[in-house]
Amino acid sequence: MKKIMILVAIALLNLQLVSAVWIHEIYYDPINSESGGEAIVLFNNESEIIDISGWKILTHKLNEIAVFPNESFVKPNSYFLVTDHNWNDKKDNTNWMSSDYETTLSLGNIDYGIALTSSNGTLIDKVGWGKKENIENNYYFENPCNKVSEGNSLLRVKYSRNNLDDFVE
């Protein structure tokens, strides 16, 4: 009985962790650039700091495009910006905040999906855009988002686990 109680407690902690951080915004089609201008914004909706060291962002083809280094934290009720290298020089809108972590991002403009996983591989969140049948590994919840116009981003407005309903251009 003790083992079952411990497993239930661990499962509940994992559920809280999974819901604490999500993909909030994706800027995958910057104006006049396909290198240096892409970004992914994470959001921590909890009142505690979340350690994302070792967490990964994967493409729908299971390629790692970001592995967060040690000492990577998302502050309570705050954002964490993952960007291409040289973001501050190459971003097409000076109003975007400075990067929290720079890496080589290469996000597809159509029929694409990404996932956020914990350091042990637990799925935290996933977002897809474009045609469902072309997004591998079901990297979207229920229905992928529509493609956005160049220079616009996908922005999460709610969390119903249906990407088409959860994100707007």
GROMACS .gro file of N, CA and C in nm, residues 6-160:
model
  465
    6ILE      N    1   0.305   0.622  -0.272
    6ILE     CA    2   0.421   0.694  -0.322
    6ILE      C    3   0.408   0.717  -0.472
    7LEU      N    4   0.364   0.616  -0.547
    7LEU     CA    5   0.346   0.630  -0.691
    7LEU      C    6   0.238   0.733  -0.724
    8VAL      N    7   0.131   0.735  -0.646
    8VAL     CA    8   0.026   0.835  -0.668
    8VAL      C    9   0.081   0.975  -0.641
    9ALA      N   10   0.158   0.991  -0.536
    9ALA     CA   11   0.216   1.122  -0.504
    9ALA      C   12   0.311   1.167  -0.614
   10ILE      N   13   0.393   1.078  -0.667
   10ILE     CA   14   0.483   1.112  -0.777
   10ILE      C   15   0.404   1.150  -0.900
   11ALA      N   16   0.300   1.076  -0.930
   11ALA     CA   17   0.216   1.107  -1.047
   11ALA      C   18   0.153   1.245  -1.034
   12LEU      N   19   0.105   1.278  -0.915
   12LEU     CA   20   0.044   1.409  -0.894
   12LEU      C   21   0.146   1.521  -0.909
   13LEU      N   22   0.267   1.500  -0.860
   13LEU     CA   23   0.372   1.599  -0.877
   13LEU      C   24   0.406   1.618  -1.023
   14ASN      N   25   0.411   1.510  -1.099
   14ASN     CA   26   0.439   1.519  -1.241
   14ASN      C   27   0.327   1.592  -1.315
   15LEU      N   28   0.203   1.572  -1.275
   15LEU     CA   29   0.093   1.643  -1.338
   15LEU      C   30   0.105   1.793  -1.316
   16GLN      N   31   0.145   1.830  -1.195
   16GLN     CA   32   0.163   1.972  -1.166
   16GLN      C   33   0.278   2.028  -1.250
   17LEU      N   34   0.388   1.954  -1.261
   17LEU     CA   35   0.502   1.998  -1.340
   17LEU      C   36   0.462   2.016  -1.485
   18VAL      N   37   0.389   1.921  -1.540
   18VAL     CA   38   0.350   1.927  -1.679
   18VAL      C   39   0.266   2.050  -1.708
   19SER      N   40   0.180   2.089  -1.617
   19SER     CA   41   0.093   2.203  -1.643
   19SER      C   42   0.159   2.336  -1.607
   20ALA      N   43   0.274   2.336  -1.542
   20ALA     CA   44   0.335   2.459  -1.493
   20ALA      C   45   0.398   2.544  -1.603
   21VAL      N   46   0.457   2.482  -1.703
   21VAL     CA   47   0.523   2.556  -1.811
   21VAL      C   48   0.463   2.511  -1.942
   22TRP      N   49   0.434   2.607  -2.030
   22TRP     CA   50   0.384   2.569  -2.161
   22TRP      C   51   0.443   2.659  -2.269
   23ILE      N   52   0.427   2.616  -2.393
   23ILE     CA   53   0.468   2.697  -2.507
   23ILE      C   54   0.364   2.807  -2.523
   24HIS      N   55   0.407   2.929  -2.511
   24HIS     CA   56   0.316   3.043  -2.512
   24HIS      C   57   0.308   3.112  -2.650
   25GLU      N   58   0.422   3.118  -2.719
   25GLU     CA   59   0.424   3.187  -2.848
   25GLU      C   60   0.534   3.128  -2.934
   26ILE      N   61   0.509   3.124  -3.066
   26ILE     CA   62   0.607   3.073  -3.160
   26ILE      C   63   0.616   3.171  -3.277
   27TYR      N   64   0.737   3.218  -3.301
   27TYR     CA   65   0.763   3.309  -3.412
   27TYR      C   66   0.850   3.234  -3.511
   28TYR      N   67   0.786   3.171  -3.609
   28TYR     CA   68   0.859   3.080  -3.698
   28TYR      C   69   0.881   3.134  -3.839
   29ASP      N   70   0.821   3.245  -3.875
   29ASP     CA   71   0.835   3.298  -4.011
   29ASP      C   72   0.866   3.448  -4.006
   30PRO      N   73   0.991   3.482  -3.962
   30PRO     CA   74   1.025   3.624  -3.951
   30PRO      C   75   1.030   3.693  -4.088
   31ILE      N   76   1.020   3.823  -4.085
   31ILE     CA   77   1.022   3.902  -4.208
   31ILE      C   78   1.162   3.900  -4.268
   32ASN      N   79   1.170   3.864  -4.394
   32ASN     CA   80   1.294   3.868  -4.474
   32ASN      C   81   1.410   3.789  -4.415
   33SER      N   82   1.383   3.687  -4.335
   33SER     CA   83   1.493   3.612  -4.275
   33SER      C   84   1.448   3.472  -4.239
   34GLU      N   85   1.535   3.379  -4.259
   34GLU     CA   86   1.511   3.243  -4.211
   34GLU      C   87   1.623   3.199  -4.118
   35SER      N   88   1.714   3.289  -4.086
   35SER     CA   89   1.819   3.255  -3.988
   35SER      C   90   1.840   3.375  -3.897
   36GLY      N   91   1.831   3.350  -3.770
   36GLY     CA   92   1.856   3.454  -3.672
   36GLY      C   93   1.733   3.520  -3.616
   37GLY      N   94   1.616   3.498  -3.677
   37GLY     CA   95   1.500   3.573  -3.633
   37GLY      C   96   1.388   3.491  -3.571
   38GLU      N   97   1.405   3.360  -3.554
   38GLU     CA   98   1.297   3.277  -3.500
   38GLU      C   99   1.303   3.272  -3.347
   39ALA      N  100   1.186   3.248  -3.286
   39ALA     CA  101   1.180   3.249  -3.140
   39ALA      C  102   1.065   3.163  -3.088
   40ILE      N  103   1.083   3.112  -2.969
   40ILE     CA  104   0.981   3.037  -2.897
   40ILE      C  105   0.975   3.094  -2.756
   41VAL      N  106   0.855   3.127  -2.711
   41VAL     CA  107   0.836   3.182  -2.577
   41VAL      C  108   0.769   3.076  -2.490
   42LEU      N  109   0.830   3.047  -2.376
   42LEU     CA  110   0.770   2.959  -2.275
   42LEU      C  111   0.710   3.046  -2.167
   43PHE      N  112   0.609   2.994  -2.098
   43PHE     CA  113   0.546   3.068  -1.988
   43PHE      C  114   0.530   2.976  -1.868
   44ASN      N  115   0.564   3.027  -1.750
   44ASN     CA  116   0.544   2.957  -1.624
   44ASN      C  117   0.423   3.018  -1.555
   45ASN      N  118   0.315   2.943  -1.548
   45ASN     CA  119   0.191   2.996  -1.490
   45ASN      C  120   0.180   2.969  -1.340
   46GLU      N  121   0.284   2.923  -1.278
   46GLU     CA  122   0.283   2.890  -1.135
   46GLU      C  123   0.348   3.001  -1.053
   47SER      N  124   0.336   2.992  -0.922
   47SER     CA  125   0.396   3.090  -0.833
   47SER      C  126   0.533   3.045  -0.783
   48GLU      N  127   0.584   2.937  -0.839
   48GLU     CA  128   0.716   2.884  -0.802
   48GLU      C  129   0.810   2.894  -0.922
   49ILE      N  130   0.940   2.906  -0.896
   49ILE     CA  131   1.040   2.900  -1.002
   49ILE      C  132   1.045   2.757  -1.054
   50ILE      N  133   1.051   2.740  -1.186
   50ILE     CA  134   1.059   2.607  -1.246
   50ILE      C  135   1.197   2.590  -1.308
   51ASP      N  136   1.267   2.485  -1.269
   51ASP     CA  137   1.398   2.452  -1.324
   51ASP      C  138   1.377   2.373  -1.453
   52ILE      N  139   1.418   2.430  -1.566
   52ILE     CA  140   1.404   2.362  -1.695
   52ILE      C  141   1.539   2.311  -1.747
   53SER      N  142   1.637   2.301  -1.660
   53SER     CA  143   1.768   2.248  -1.699
   53SER      C  144   1.750   2.108  -1.758
   54GLY      N  145   1.807   2.086  -1.875
   54GLY     CA  146   1.798   1.956  -1.940
   54GLY      C  147   1.671   1.934  -2.020
   55TRP      N  148   1.574   2.022  -2.009
   55TRP     CA  149   1.452   2.010  -2.091
   55TRP      C  150   1.490   2.032  -2.237
   56LYS      N  151   1.403   1.984  -2.327
   56LYS     CA  152   1.433   1.992  -2.469
   56LYS      C  153   1.314   2.044  -2.548
   57ILE      N  154   1.346   2.107  -2.660
   57ILE     CA  155   1.246   2.137  -2.762
   57ILE      C  156   1.283   2.050  -2.882
   58LEU      N  157   1.186   1.968  -2.925
   58LEU     CA  158   1.207   1.876  -3.035
   58LEU      C  159   1.119   1.915  -3.153
   59THR      N  160   1.165   1.887  -3.273
   59THR     CA  161   1.081   1.905  -3.390
   59THR      C  162   0.999   1.778  -3.410
   60HIS      N  163   0.899   1.785  -3.496
   60HIS     CA  164   0.812   1.670  -3.521
   60HIS      C  165   0.888   1.555  -3.587
   61LYS      N  166   1.008   1.581  -3.635
   61LYS     CA  167   1.092   1.475  -3.692
   61LYS      C  168   1.188   1.421  -3.586
   62LEU      N  169   1.164   1.459  -3.459
   62LEU     CA  170   1.238   1.415  -3.341
   62LEU      C  171   1.380   1.470  -3.334
   63ASN      N  172   1.406   1.580  -3.402
   63ASN     CA  173   1.535   1.647  -3.391
   63ASN      C  174   1.533   1.742  -3.272
   64GLU      N  175   1.640   1.744  -3.196
   64GLU     CA  176   1.652   1.839  -3.085
   64GLU      C  177   1.694   1.973  -3.142
   65ILE      N  178   1.618   2.078  -3.112
   65ILE     CA  179   1.660   2.211  -3.155
   65ILE      C  180   1.701   2.297  -3.036
   66ALA      N  181   1.672   2.250  -2.917
   66ALA     CA  182   1.717   2.321  -2.797
   66ALA      C  183   1.725   2.222  -2.682
   67VAL      N  184   1.835   2.228  -2.609
   67VAL     CA  185   1.850   2.155  -2.484
   67VAL      C  186   1.895   2.260  -2.383
   68PHE      N  187   1.812   2.285  -2.283
   68PHE     CA  188   1.840   2.392  -2.190
   68PHE      C  189   1.955   2.355  -2.097
   69PRO      N  190   2.054   2.445  -2.085
   69PRO     CA  191   2.171   2.416  -2.000
   69PRO      C  192   2.137   2.421  -1.851
   70ASN      N  193   2.232   2.374  -1.770
   70ASN     CA  194   2.216   2.383  -1.625
   70ASN      C  195   2.191   2.528  -1.585
   71GLU      N  196   2.121   2.545  -1.477
   71GLU     CA  197   2.087   2.677  -1.425
   71GLU      C  198   1.989   2.752  -1.516
   72SER      N  199   1.901   2.678  -1.585
   72SER     CA  200   1.795   2.741  -1.665
   72SER      C  201   1.667   2.738  -1.583
   73PHE      N  202   1.615   2.855  -1.553
   73PHE     CA  203   1.496   2.866  -1.469
   73PHE      C  204   1.395   2.960  -1.534
   74VAL      N  205   1.266   2.929  -1.513
   74VAL     CA  206   1.159   3.020  -1.553
   74VAL      C  207   1.098   3.074  -1.425
   75LYS      N  208   1.104   3.203  -1.409
   75LYS     CA  209   1.052   3.267  -1.288
   75LYS      C  210   0.900   3.252  -1.281
   76PRO      N  211   0.843   3.268  -1.163
   76PRO     CA  212   0.697   3.258  -1.147
   76PRO      C  213   0.622   3.358  -1.233
   77ASN      N  214   0.514   3.311  -1.297
   77ASN     CA  215   0.430   3.396  -1.381
   77ASN      C  216   0.511   3.480  -1.478
   78SER      N  217   0.613   3.416  -1.537
   78SER     CA  218   0.705   3.488  -1.626
   78SER      C  219   0.730   3.408  -1.753
   79TYR      N  220   0.794   3.478  -1.847
   79TYR     CA  221   0.825   3.422  -1.977
   79TYR      C  222   0.973   3.387  -1.986
   80PHE      N  223   1.004   3.294  -2.076
   80PHE     CA  224   1.142   3.253  -2.103
   80PHE      C  225   1.154   3.248  -2.255
   81LEU      N  226   1.239   3.333  -2.312
   81LEU     CA  227   1.252   3.345  -2.457
   81LEU      C  228   1.369   3.264  -2.509
   82VAL      N  229   1.337   3.170  -2.597
   82VAL     CA  230   1.437   3.088  -2.666
   82VAL      C  231   1.446   3.142  -2.808
   83THR      N  232   1.568   3.176  -2.853
   83THR     CA  233   1.582   3.240  -2.984
   83THR      C  234   1.698   3.181  -3.063
   84ASP      N  235   1.701   3.221  -3.189
   84ASP     CA  236   1.817   3.195  -3.273
   84ASP      C  237   1.937   3.269  -3.219
   85HIS      N  238   2.056   3.218  -3.255
   85HIS     CA  239   2.180   3.290  -3.223
   85HIS      C  240   2.175   3.430  -3.284
   86ASN      N  241   2.236   3.526  -3.218
   86ASN     CA  242   2.243   3.665  -3.263
   86ASN      C  243   2.105   3.731  -3.272
   87TRP      N  244   2.016   3.689  -3.185
   87TRP     CA  245   1.879   3.741  -3.182
   87TRP      C  246   1.874   3.892  -3.175
   88ASN      N  247   1.952   3.952  -3.086
   88ASN     CA  248   1.943   4.097  -3.067
   88ASN      C  249   1.981   4.174  -3.193
   89ASP      N  250   2.070   4.118  -3.276
   89ASP     CA  251   2.109   4.183  -3.400
   89ASP      C  252   2.014   4.154  -3.515
   90LYS      N  253   1.951   4.035  -3.514
   90LYS     CA  254   1.874   3.990  -3.629
   90LYS      C  255   1.722   3.995  -3.613
   91LYS      N  256   1.673   4.020  -3.492
   91LYS     CA  257   1.527   4.022  -3.475
   91LYS      C  258   1.468   4.134  -3.559
   92ASP      N  259   1.352   4.107  -3.619
   92ASP     CA  260   1.293   4.205  -3.711
   92ASP      C  261   1.202   4.305  -3.640
   93ASN      N  262   1.189   4.293  -3.509
   93ASN     CA  263   1.107   4.386  -3.434
   93ASN      C  264   1.182   4.419  -3.305
   94THR      N  265   1.225   4.542  -3.291
   94THR     CA  266   1.305   4.582  -3.174
   94THR      C  267   1.226   4.577  -3.044
   95ASN      N  268   1.094   4.564  -3.052
   95ASN     CA  269   1.012   4.555  -2.931
   95ASN      C  270   1.019   4.418  -2.865
   96TRP      N  271   1.068   4.316  -2.938
   96TRP     CA  272   1.082   4.184  -2.876
   96TRP      C  273   1.184   4.194  -2.761
   97MET      N  274   1.159   4.120  -2.655
   97MET     CA  275   1.250   4.121  -2.541
   97MET      C  276   1.381   4.050  -2.576
   98SER      N  277   1.480   4.067  -2.492
   98SER     CA  278   1.609   4.000  -2.512
   98SER      C  279   1.595   3.851  -2.484
   99SER      N  280   1.682   3.775  -2.546
   99SER     CA  281   1.677   3.630  -2.534
   99SER      C  282   1.724   3.582  -2.397
  100ASP      N  283   1.657   3.478  -2.346
  100ASP     CA  284   1.704   3.410  -2.225
  100ASP      C  285   1.799   3.296  -2.260
  101TYR      N  286   1.781   3.240  -2.380
  101TYR     CA  287   1.866   3.131  -2.425
  101TYR      C  288   1.870   3.132  -2.577
  102GLU      N  289   1.992   3.142  -2.632
  102GLU     CA  290   2.010   3.139  -2.777
  102GLU      C  291   2.062   3.003  -2.821
  103THR      N  292   2.008   2.955  -2.932
  103THR     CA  293   2.048   2.828  -2.991
  103THR      C  294   2.018   2.837  -3.140
  104THR      N  295   2.044   2.733  -3.214
  104THR     CA  296   2.011   2.734  -3.356
  104THR      C  297   1.870   2.682  -3.373
  105LEU      N  298   1.777   2.771  -3.404
  105LEU     CA  299   1.640   2.732  -3.431
  105LEU      C  300   1.622   2.719  -3.582
  106SER      N  301   1.548   2.620  -3.622
  106SER     CA  302   1.516   2.603  -3.763
  106SER      C  303   1.374   2.548  -3.769
  107LEU      N  304   1.278   2.638  -3.767
  107LEU     CA  305   1.137   2.601  -3.762
  107LEU      C  306   1.076   2.610  -3.901
  108GLY      N  307   1.003   2.507  -3.940
  108GLY     CA  308   0.937   2.506  -4.070
  108GLY      C  309   0.821   2.604  -4.073
  109ASN      N  310   0.798   2.663  -4.190
  109ASN     CA  311   0.690   2.760  -4.204
  109ASN      C  312   0.555   2.696  -4.231
  110ILE      N  313   0.554   2.572  -4.279
  110ILE     CA  314   0.428   2.502  -4.305
  110ILE      C  315   0.438   2.358  -4.257
  111ASP      N  316   0.324   2.303  -4.213
  111ASP     CA  317   0.315   2.162  -4.175
  111ASP      C  318   0.428   2.121  -4.082
  112TYR      N  319   0.428   2.177  -3.963
  112TYR     CA  320   0.539   2.159  -3.871
  112TYR      C  321   0.487   2.148  -3.729
  113GLY      N  322   0.565   2.086  -3.643
  113GLY     CA  323   0.528   2.074  -3.504
  113GLY      C  324   0.650   2.070  -3.415
  114ILE      N  325   0.634   2.120  -3.293
  114ILE     CA  326   0.740   2.114  -3.193
  114ILE      C  327   0.681   2.062  -3.062
  115ALA      N  328   0.770   2.009  -2.979
  115ALA     CA  329   0.729   1.961  -2.846
  115ALA      C  330   0.830   2.008  -2.743
  116LEU      N  331   0.781   2.032  -2.624
  116LEU     CA  332   0.864   2.063  -2.509
  116LEU      C  333   0.860   1.941  -2.419
  117THR      N  334   0.979   1.887  -2.385
  117THR     CA  335   0.986   1.770  -2.298
  117THR      C  336   1.073   1.800  -2.177
  118SER      N  337   1.046   1.730  -2.069
  118SER     CA  338   1.129   1.744  -1.948
  118SER      C  339   1.261   1.670  -1.971
  119SER      N  340   1.351   1.682  -1.875
  119SER     CA  341   1.482   1.616  -1.888
  119SER      C  342   1.470   1.464  -1.893
  120ASN      N  343   1.362   1.408  -1.838
  120ASN     CA  344   1.344   1.262  -1.844
  120ASN      C  345   1.257   1.218  -1.963
  121GLY      N  346   1.224   1.312  -2.051
  121GLY     CA  347   1.150   1.279  -2.172
  121GLY      C  348   0.999   1.291  -2.162
  122THR      N  349   0.947   1.333  -2.046
  122THR     CA  350   0.804   1.351  -2.030
  122THR      C  351   0.755   1.466  -2.117
  123LEU      N  352   0.649   1.443  -2.193
  123LEU     CA  353   0.592   1.548  -2.276
  123LEU      C  354   0.531   1.656  -2.187
  124ILE      N  355   0.572   1.780  -2.210
  124ILE     CA  356   0.519   1.893  -2.135
  124ILE      C  357   0.414   1.965  -2.219
  125ASP      N  358   0.446   1.993  -2.345
  125ASP     CA  359   0.353   2.063  -2.434
  125ASP      C  360   0.395   2.035  -2.577
  126LYS      N  361   0.300   2.056  -2.670
  126LYS     CA  362   0.333   2.042  -2.812
  126LYS      C  363   0.240   2.132  -2.892
  127VAL      N  364   0.293   2.183  -3.002
  127VAL     CA  365   0.217   2.274  -3.088
  127VAL      C  366   0.252   2.242  -3.233
  128GLY      N  367   0.149   2.231  -3.314
  128GLY     CA  368   0.170   2.210  -3.457
  128GLY      C  369   0.093   2.312  -3.537
  129TRP      N  370   0.140   2.336  -3.661
  129TRP     CA  371   0.071   2.428  -3.751
  129TRP      C  372   0.078   2.372  -3.893
  130GLY      N  373  -0.031   2.393  -3.965
  130GLY     CA  374  -0.039   2.343  -4.101
  130GLY      C  375  -0.130   2.222  -4.111
  131LYS      N  376  -0.102   2.135  -4.209
  131LYS     CA  377  -0.186   2.019  -4.235
  131LYS      C  378  -0.150   1.904  -4.142
  132LYS      N  379  -0.251   1.853  -4.074
  132LYS     CA  380  -0.237   1.746  -3.976
  132LYS      C  381  -0.163   1.626  -4.034
  133GLU      N  382  -0.198   1.584  -4.155
  133GLU     CA  383  -0.140   1.463  -4.214
  133GLU      C  384   0.008   1.477  -4.246
  134ASN      N  385   0.063   1.599  -4.247
  134ASN     CA  386   0.205   1.619  -4.277
  134ASN      C  387   0.291   1.642  -4.152
  135ILE      N  388   0.228   1.647  -4.036
  135ILE     CA  389   0.302   1.670  -3.912
  135ILE      C  390   0.327   1.535  -3.846
  136GLU      N  391   0.452   1.497  -3.841
  136GLU     CA  392   0.489   1.366  -3.788
  136GLU      C  393   0.475   1.360  -3.637
  137ASN      N  394   0.462   1.238  -3.586
  137ASN     CA  395   0.459   1.209  -3.442
  137ASN      C  396   0.350   1.282  -3.366
  138ASN      N  397   0.243   1.324  -3.436
  138ASN     CA  398   0.131   1.392  -3.371
  138ASN      C  399   0.177   1.508  -3.283
  139TYR      N  400   0.269   1.589  -3.333
  139TYR     CA  401   0.319   1.702  -3.255
  139TYR      C  402   0.222   1.819  -3.263
  140TYR      N  403   0.104   1.798  -3.209
  140TYR     CA  404   0.000   1.897  -3.194
  140TYR      C  405  -0.104   1.833  -3.102
  141PHE      N  406  -0.186   1.915  -3.039
  141PHE     CA  407  -0.298   1.864  -2.961
  141PHE      C  408  -0.424   1.880  -3.044
  142GLU      N  409  -0.495   1.772  -3.064
  142GLU     CA  410  -0.621   1.760  -3.135
  142GLU      C  411  -0.616   1.808  -3.280
  143ASN      N  412  -0.598   1.938  -3.302
  143ASN     CA  413  -0.589   1.994  -3.438
  143ASN      C  414  -0.476   2.096  -3.441
  144PRO      N  415  -0.392   2.091  -3.544
  144PRO     CA  416  -0.287   2.193  -3.553
  144PRO      C  417  -0.344   2.331  -3.583
  145CYS      N  418  -0.265   2.432  -3.556
  145CYS     CA  419  -0.302   2.570  -3.584
  145CYS      C  420  -0.296   2.596  -3.735
  146ASN      N  421  -0.359   2.703  -3.775
  146ASN     CA  422  -0.344   2.750  -3.912
  146ASN      C  423  -0.209   2.819  -3.925
  147LYS      N  424  -0.153   2.818  -4.046
  147LYS     CA  425  -0.027   2.887  -4.072
  147LYS      C  426  -0.050   3.037  -4.054
  148VAL      N  427   0.052   3.106  -4.003
  148VAL     CA  428   0.043   3.251  -3.988
  148VAL      C  429   0.116   3.320  -4.102
  149SER      N  430   0.086   3.446  -4.125
  149SER     CA  431   0.153   3.526  -4.226
  149SER      C  432   0.294   3.561  -4.181
  150GLU      N  433   0.381   3.583  -4.277
  150GLU     CA  434   0.519   3.623  -4.248
  150GLU      C  435   0.517   3.744  -4.153
  151GLY      N  436   0.602   3.738  -4.050
  151GLY     CA  437   0.611   3.848  -3.955
  151GLY      C  438   0.514   3.840  -3.840
  152ASN      N  439   0.426   3.739  -3.839
  152ASN     CA  440   0.332   3.719  -3.729
  152ASN      C  441   0.369   3.592  -3.653
  153SER      N  442   0.315   3.578  -3.535
  153SER     CA  443   0.345   3.461  -3.452
  153SER      C  444   0.216   3.389  -3.413
  154LEU      N  445   0.233   3.268  -3.364
  154LEU     CA  446   0.124   3.195  -3.300
  154LEU      C  447   0.127   3.233  -3.153
  155LEU      N  448   0.016   3.280  -3.100
  155LEU     CA  449   0.008   3.323  -2.960
  155LEU      C  450  -0.100   3.244  -2.889
  156ARG      N  451  -0.063   3.183  -2.778
  156ARG     CA  452  -0.161   3.106  -2.699
  156ARG      C  453  -0.253   3.202  -2.626
  157VAL      N  454  -0.385   3.179  -2.641
  157VAL     CA  455  -0.483   3.260  -2.571
  157VAL      C  456  -0.561   3.179  -2.468
  158LYS      N  457  -0.549   3.047  -2.474
  158LYS     CA  458  -0.608   2.959  -2.373
  158LYS      C  459  -0.539   2.824  -2.381
  159TYR      N  460  -0.576   2.733  -2.291
  159TYR     CA  461  -0.511   2.601  -2.286
  159TYR      C  462  -0.619   2.494  -2.277
  160SER      N  463  -0.677   2.460  -2.393
  160SER     CA  464  -0.781   2.357  -2.397
  160SER      C  465  -0.729   2.224  -2.451
   0.00000   0.00000   0.00000
